[in-house]
Coordinates of C-alpha atoms in Angstrom, one line a residue:
M24 CA 4.5 227.9 -160.1
Q25 CA 4.0 229.3 -156.7
S26 CA 6.5 228.6 -154.0
M27 CA 7.8 229.9 -150.6
Q28 CA 11.4 230.9 -150.4
F29 CA 14.0 232.1 -148.0
K30 CA 16.0 234.9 -149.6
P31 CA 19.2 234.9 -147.4
Y32 CA 20.0 233.3 -144.1
G33 CA 17.9 234.8 -141.3
G34 CA 14.7 234.5 -139.4
L35 CA 11.2 233.9 -140.6
A36 CA 11.0 237.4 -141.9
Q37 CA 13.3 236.3 -144.8
L38 CA 10.5 233.8 -146.0
G39 CA 8.1 235.0 -148.7
P40 CA 6.2 233.9 -151.8
A41 CA 7.9 233.6 -155.2
E42 CA 7.0 232.6 -158.7
I43 CA 9.5 230.1 -160.1
P44 CA 9.6 228.0 -163.2
I45 CA 8.2 224.4 -163.1
P46 CA 11.3 222.2 -163.2
T47 CA 12.0 219.6 -165.9
P48 CA 12.9 216.1 -164.8
G49 CA 16.2 214.6 -165.8
P50 CA 16.6 211.0 -167.0
R51 CA 16.3 209.4 -163.6
Q52 CA 14.0 212.0 -162.0
I53 CA 10.3 212.5 -161.5
L54 CA 8.2 215.7 -161.5
V55 CA 5.7 215.6 -158.6
E56 CA 2.7 217.9 -158.3
V57 CA 2.9 218.5 -154.5
A58 CA -0.3 218.0 -152.5
A59 CA 1.2 218.4 -149.0
S60 CA 4.5 218.8 -147.2
S61 CA 5.4 218.9 -143.6
V62 CA 7.6 221.0 -141.3
N63 CA 10.7 219.6 -139.5
P64 CA 13.0 221.5 -137.1
I65 CA 15.8 221.3 -139.7
D66 CA 13.8 223.6 -141.9
W67 CA 14.1 226.6 -139.6
K68 CA 17.5 225.6 -138.2
L69 CA 19.1 225.5 -141.6
R70 CA 17.5 228.7 -142.9
G71 CA 18.5 230.4 -139.7
G72 CA 22.1 229.4 -140.3
W73 CA 22.1 226.6 -137.8
L74 CA 23.7 223.3 -139.0
R75 CA 25.2 224.9 -142.1
W76 CA 28.4 223.2 -141.2
I77 CA 26.6 219.8 -141.6
V78 CA 24.8 220.1 -145.0
G79 CA 25.3 223.6 -146.3
L80 CA 22.9 224.9 -149.0
A81 CA 23.0 225.0 -152.8
G82 CA 22.4 228.8 -152.5
F83 CA 19.7 231.3 -152.1
P84 CA 16.9 231.9 -152.7
A85 CA 16.0 228.5 -151.2
T86 CA 12.7 226.6 -151.0
P87 CA 12.3 224.9 -147.6
C88 CA 10.6 221.7 -146.5
F89 CA 11.9 218.3 -147.5
D90 CA 8.9 216.0 -147.0
F91 CA 6.3 215.7 -149.8
A92 CA 3.3 213.7 -150.9
G93 CA 1.6 214.2 -154.3
T94 CA 1.1 212.9 -157.8
V95 CA 3.6 212.1 -160.5
E96 CA 3.2 214.6 -163.3
A97 CA 6.1 213.5 -165.6
I98 CA 9.0 211.1 -165.5
G99 CA 12.5 210.9 -167.0
A100 CA 13.5 208.6 -169.8
E101 CA 15.2 206.1 -167.4
V102 CA 12.4 205.9 -164.8
A103 CA 10.7 202.5 -164.7
D104 CA 9.1 202.4 -161.2
F105 CA 6.6 205.3 -161.7
K106 CA 4.2 206.6 -164.2
P107 CA 2.2 209.9 -164.5
G108 CA -0.8 209.8 -162.1
D109 CA 0.9 207.7 -159.4
R110 CA 0.6 208.9 -155.8
V111 CA 4.0 209.2 -154.2
F112 CA 5.6 210.4 -151.1
G113 CA 9.2 210.9 -150.0
M114 CA 12.0 213.2 -148.9
S115 CA 13.9 215.6 -151.1
P116 CA 17.7 215.5 -150.4
L117 CA 18.8 218.4 -148.2
K118 CA 20.8 220.3 -150.8
T119 CA 18.0 220.4 -153.4
Q120 CA 14.8 222.4 -153.9
G121 CA 12.4 221.8 -151.1
A122 CA 8.7 220.9 -151.3
A123 CA 7.2 224.2 -150.3
A124 CA 6.1 224.6 -153.9
E125 CA 3.4 223.4 -156.3
Y126 CA 5.9 221.2 -158.1
L127 CA 9.0 219.3 -157.1
V128 CA 11.6 217.4 -159.2
L129 CA 13.8 214.8 -157.6
D130 CA 15.6 211.5 -158.2
A131 CA 13.1 208.6 -158.3
A132 CA 15.1 206.8 -155.7
Y133 CA 13.9 209.2 -153.0
A134 CA 10.2 208.5 -153.6
A135 CA 7.8 205.6 -153.0
P136 CA 4.1 204.8 -153.6
V137 CA 1.7 206.2 -151.0
P138 CA 0.0 203.4 -149.1
A139 CA -3.7 203.3 -149.7
A140 CA -4.3 203.6 -145.9
L141 CA -2.8 207.2 -145.9
D142 CA -4.2 210.4 -147.4
D143 CA -1.7 212.9 -148.7
R144 CA -1.4 214.9 -145.5
A145 CA -0.7 211.9 -143.4
A146 CA 1.8 210.6 -146.0
A147 CA 3.6 214.0 -146.1
G148 CA 4.3 213.9 -142.4
L149 CA 6.0 210.5 -142.6
P150 CA 9.3 210.6 -144.6
L151 CA 11.9 212.6 -142.7
A152 CA 10.7 212.0 -139.2
G153 CA 9.7 208.4 -139.9
M154 CA 13.0 207.5 -141.5
T155 CA 14.9 209.2 -138.7
A156 CA 13.1 207.2 -136.1
L157 CA 13.5 203.9 -138.0
Q158 CA 17.2 204.4 -138.8
A159 CA 18.0 205.6 -135.3
L160 CA 16.4 202.6 -133.6
R161 CA 17.5 200.0 -136.1
D162 CA 21.1 201.1 -137.0
P163 CA 23.0 202.8 -134.2
G164 CA 20.5 201.5 -131.7
G165 CA 20.4 197.9 -133.0
L166 CA 17.0 197.5 -131.3
Q167 CA 15.8 193.8 -131.3
A168 CA 12.5 192.1 -130.4
G169 CA 12.2 191.6 -126.7
Q170 CA 14.5 194.5 -125.7
R171 CA 13.4 197.7 -123.9
A172 CA 13.4 201.1 -125.6
L173 CA 13.0 204.5 -124.0
I174 CA 11.8 207.3 -126.3
V175 CA 12.4 210.8 -125.1
G176 CA 10.1 213.3 -126.7
A177 CA 7.6 210.6 -127.4
A178 CA 4.8 212.9 -128.6
G179 CA 6.9 214.9 -131.1
G180 CA 7.5 214.5 -134.8
V181 CA 10.2 211.9 -134.6
G182 CA 9.2 210.5 -131.2
H183 CA 5.6 209.6 -132.0
Y184 CA 6.8 207.5 -135.0
A185 CA 9.6 206.0 -132.9
V186 CA 7.1 204.7 -130.3
Q187 CA 5.2 202.9 -133.0
I188 CA 8.2 201.6 -134.9
A189 CA 9.8 200.3 -131.7
K190 CA 6.6 198.4 -131.0
A191 CA 6.6 197.0 -134.5
L192 CA 10.1 195.8 -134.0
G193 CA 8.9 193.8 -131.0
A194 CA 10.4 196.0 -128.2
G195 CA 8.9 197.0 -125.0
V196 CA 8.4 200.8 -125.1
T197 CA 8.5 203.6 -122.5
G198 CA 7.7 207.1 -123.6
V199 CA 8.8 210.4 -122.0
C200 CA 6.5 213.3 -122.6
S201 CA 4.6 216.0 -120.7
G202 CA 1.4 215.3 -118.8
R203 CA -0.9 216.6 -121.5
N204 CA 0.5 214.0 -124.0
I205 CA 0.3 210.9 -121.8
E206 CA -2.9 209.5 -123.3
L207 CA -1.7 210.2 -126.8
V208 CA 1.6 208.3 -126.2
R209 CA -0.3 205.4 -124.7
S210 CA -2.6 205.3 -127.7
L211 CA 0.5 204.9 -129.9
G212 CA 1.4 201.7 -128.1
A213 CA 3.7 202.7 -125.3
D214 CA 3.7 200.2 -122.5
E215 CA 4.7 202.8 -120.0
V216 CA 4.7 206.6 -120.0
I217 CA 6.8 209.0 -117.9
D218 CA 5.6 212.5 -117.3
Y219 CA 8.8 214.6 -117.2
T220 CA 7.0 217.5 -115.5
Q221 CA 6.5 215.3 -112.4
G222 CA 10.1 214.7 -111.6
E223 CA 13.4 213.5 -113.1
P224 CA 12.8 210.7 -115.7
A225 CA 16.0 209.1 -114.5
A226 CA 14.1 208.0 -111.4
S227 CA 12.5 205.4 -113.7
K228 CA 13.3 201.7 -113.7
P229 CA 16.7 201.2 -115.3
G230 CA 17.8 198.6 -117.8
F231 CA 16.9 200.1 -121.2
D232 CA 18.7 198.5 -124.2
V233 CA 18.1 201.6 -126.3
I234 CA 17.4 205.2 -125.4
L235 CA 16.4 207.4 -128.3
D236 CA 16.6 211.1 -127.3
T237 CA 14.8 213.3 -129.8
V238 CA 14.8 216.4 -127.5
M239 CA 18.5 216.6 -126.3
N240 CA 17.7 219.0 -123.4
R241 CA 19.6 216.9 -120.9
P242 CA 23.2 215.7 -121.1
F243 CA 24.0 212.0 -121.7
G244 CA 25.0 211.7 -118.1
A245 CA 21.4 212.3 -117.0
W246 CA 20.2 209.3 -119.0
R247 CA 23.1 206.9 -118.5
P248 CA 21.9 205.5 -115.2
L249 CA 18.8 204.2 -117.1
L250 CA 20.9 202.2 -119.7
A251 CA 21.4 198.5 -119.5
E252 CA 25.0 197.3 -119.0
A253 CA 25.5 197.2 -122.8
G254 CA 22.8 199.7 -123.7
V255 CA 22.9 202.3 -126.4
Y256 CA 22.0 206.0 -126.1
V257 CA 21.1 207.5 -129.5
S258 CA 20.9 211.3 -130.0
L259 CA 19.7 213.1 -133.1
L260 CA 22.4 215.8 -132.9
A261 CA 25.7 216.3 -131.1
K262 CA 27.9 219.1 -130.0
P263 CA 31.7 218.7 -129.6
G264 CA 31.5 217.5 -126.0
P265 CA 29.2 214.5 -126.6
W266 CA 31.3 213.5 -129.7
L267 CA 34.4 213.3 -127.4
Q268 CA 32.3 211.3 -124.8
A269 CA 31.3 208.9 -127.5
R270 CA 34.9 208.2 -128.4
T271 CA 36.1 207.7 -124.8
L272 CA 33.2 205.7 -123.4
P273 CA 34.2 202.3 -124.9
L274 CA 37.5 202.6 -122.9
Y275 CA 35.7 202.0 -119.6
S276 CA 32.2 200.9 -120.3
R277 CA 30.1 198.5 -122.5
Q278 CA 27.5 201.2 -122.9
R279 CA 27.5 203.3 -126.1
L280 CA 26.7 206.8 -127.1
R281 CA 25.7 207.2 -130.8
F282 CA 24.4 209.9 -133.1
T283 CA 22.2 209.7 -136.2
A284 CA 21.2 211.7 -139.2
V285 CA 18.6 210.7 -141.7
K286 CA 19.6 209.1 -144.9
P287 CA 16.6 209.2 -147.4
N288 CA 16.1 206.0 -149.4
R289 CA 13.4 204.0 -151.1
A290 CA 13.7 200.8 -149.1
D291 CA 13.0 202.6 -145.8
L292 CA 10.1 204.5 -147.3
D293 CA 8.6 201.2 -148.5
Y294 CA 9.1 199.7 -145.0
L295 CA 7.2 202.6 -143.4
A296 CA 4.5 202.4 -146.0
G297 CA 4.1 198.8 -145.2
L298 CA 3.7 199.5 -141.5
A299 CA 1.1 202.2 -142.3
Q300 CA -0.8 199.8 -144.6
Q301 CA -0.9 197.2 -141.8
G302 CA -2.3 199.8 -139.3
A303 CA 0.9 199.7 -137.3
L304 CA 2.0 203.2 -138.0
R305 CA 0.0 206.4 -138.1
T306 CA 0.7 210.1 -138.4
V307 CA -0.6 212.3 -135.6
I308 CA -1.3 215.7 -137.1
D309 CA -0.8 218.7 -134.8
S310 CA -2.0 221.3 -137.2
V311 CA -2.4 222.1 -140.9
Y312 CA -1.3 225.4 -142.6
P313 CA -1.8 226.6 -146.1
L314 CA 1.4 227.1 -148.2
A315 CA 1.0 230.9 -147.9
E316 CA 1.2 230.6 -144.1
L317 CA 4.4 228.5 -144.0
A318 CA 6.1 231.1 -141.7
A319 CA 3.4 230.5 -139.1
A320 CA 3.9 226.7 -139.5
L321 CA 7.7 227.1 -138.9
G322 CA 7.0 229.4 -135.9
Q323 CA 4.8 226.7 -134.4
S324 CA 7.6 224.2 -134.9
Q325 CA 10.0 226.5 -133.1
T326 CA 7.9 226.4 -130.0
G327 CA 8.8 222.7 -129.5
R328 CA 5.2 222.0 -128.4
A329 CA 3.8 220.3 -131.5
R330 CA 2.1 217.0 -131.0
G331 CA 3.1 214.8 -133.9
K332 CA 3.5 216.6 -137.3
I333 CA 2.8 220.1 -138.6
I334 CA 1.4 219.8 -142.2
V335 CA 1.7 222.3 -145.0
A336 CA -1.3 222.0 -147.4
V337 CA 0.2 222.9 -150.8
K338 CA -2.9 221.9 -152.7
A339 CA -6.4 222.5 -151.2
K340 CA -8.4 219.3 -150.8

């Protein structure tokens, strides 16, 4: 089968096409014919050597992209939830083969049925970014109905899902984005939108119960004045300094500084699928690249200017 692979650690020049065998599913696995995948910053950060201390890699050559949507081709002997021909979507675990290939094998626990409301490309954008947004708001954030949430990077991959999920959880939502994305963020359900190009967002009305920072280009101290007395700031990634802050903050404040990393699972995929089927969650597609142009898709992600998700079309429509 055709795939795209990184040979060693390095930049996008290390990415190229490769012919690899179609994998065989184990007892609890499914073989998926991949229709589409999507790009997340972790794809180029890992392959460039960033974050290797967090997840490492099984080795090289490595097939990137962890999101997928497609059709079940074959199942293992112990798989009861799926059958060949089922449309599925999900997230491949970080240390396994990625979805930038015509076929993908993975444990059935990391896949879920595609909701009828979504086509393959919209479904492929949802798993990693959608679960990250959901888990960040729900778990370390503890967001409840009636509370106020501030989403930093509200037009990005994780951020645009976070706006919609926070609304579905019953929260009031303020999004932070650039001026060109204000109407998009409003269309996702944000009650208020802050244009960060027009001044410091910290000048906004304080009292947010949860701040989800998907951009991390300002220190925690820049956002802390906007938190409620017992508010929670959630970041997607931390350096040693913020980790120390998170440990010492409870000594003198009721505010909390938390970090989150996605944990793929079937229950959260089903929850996101349910929201999508209800019309409460949609994927904004920034651009679509064919599999052979994956390097260009990763390059677009590296600009940090994508609106919503960058999709990789593995199978032509």
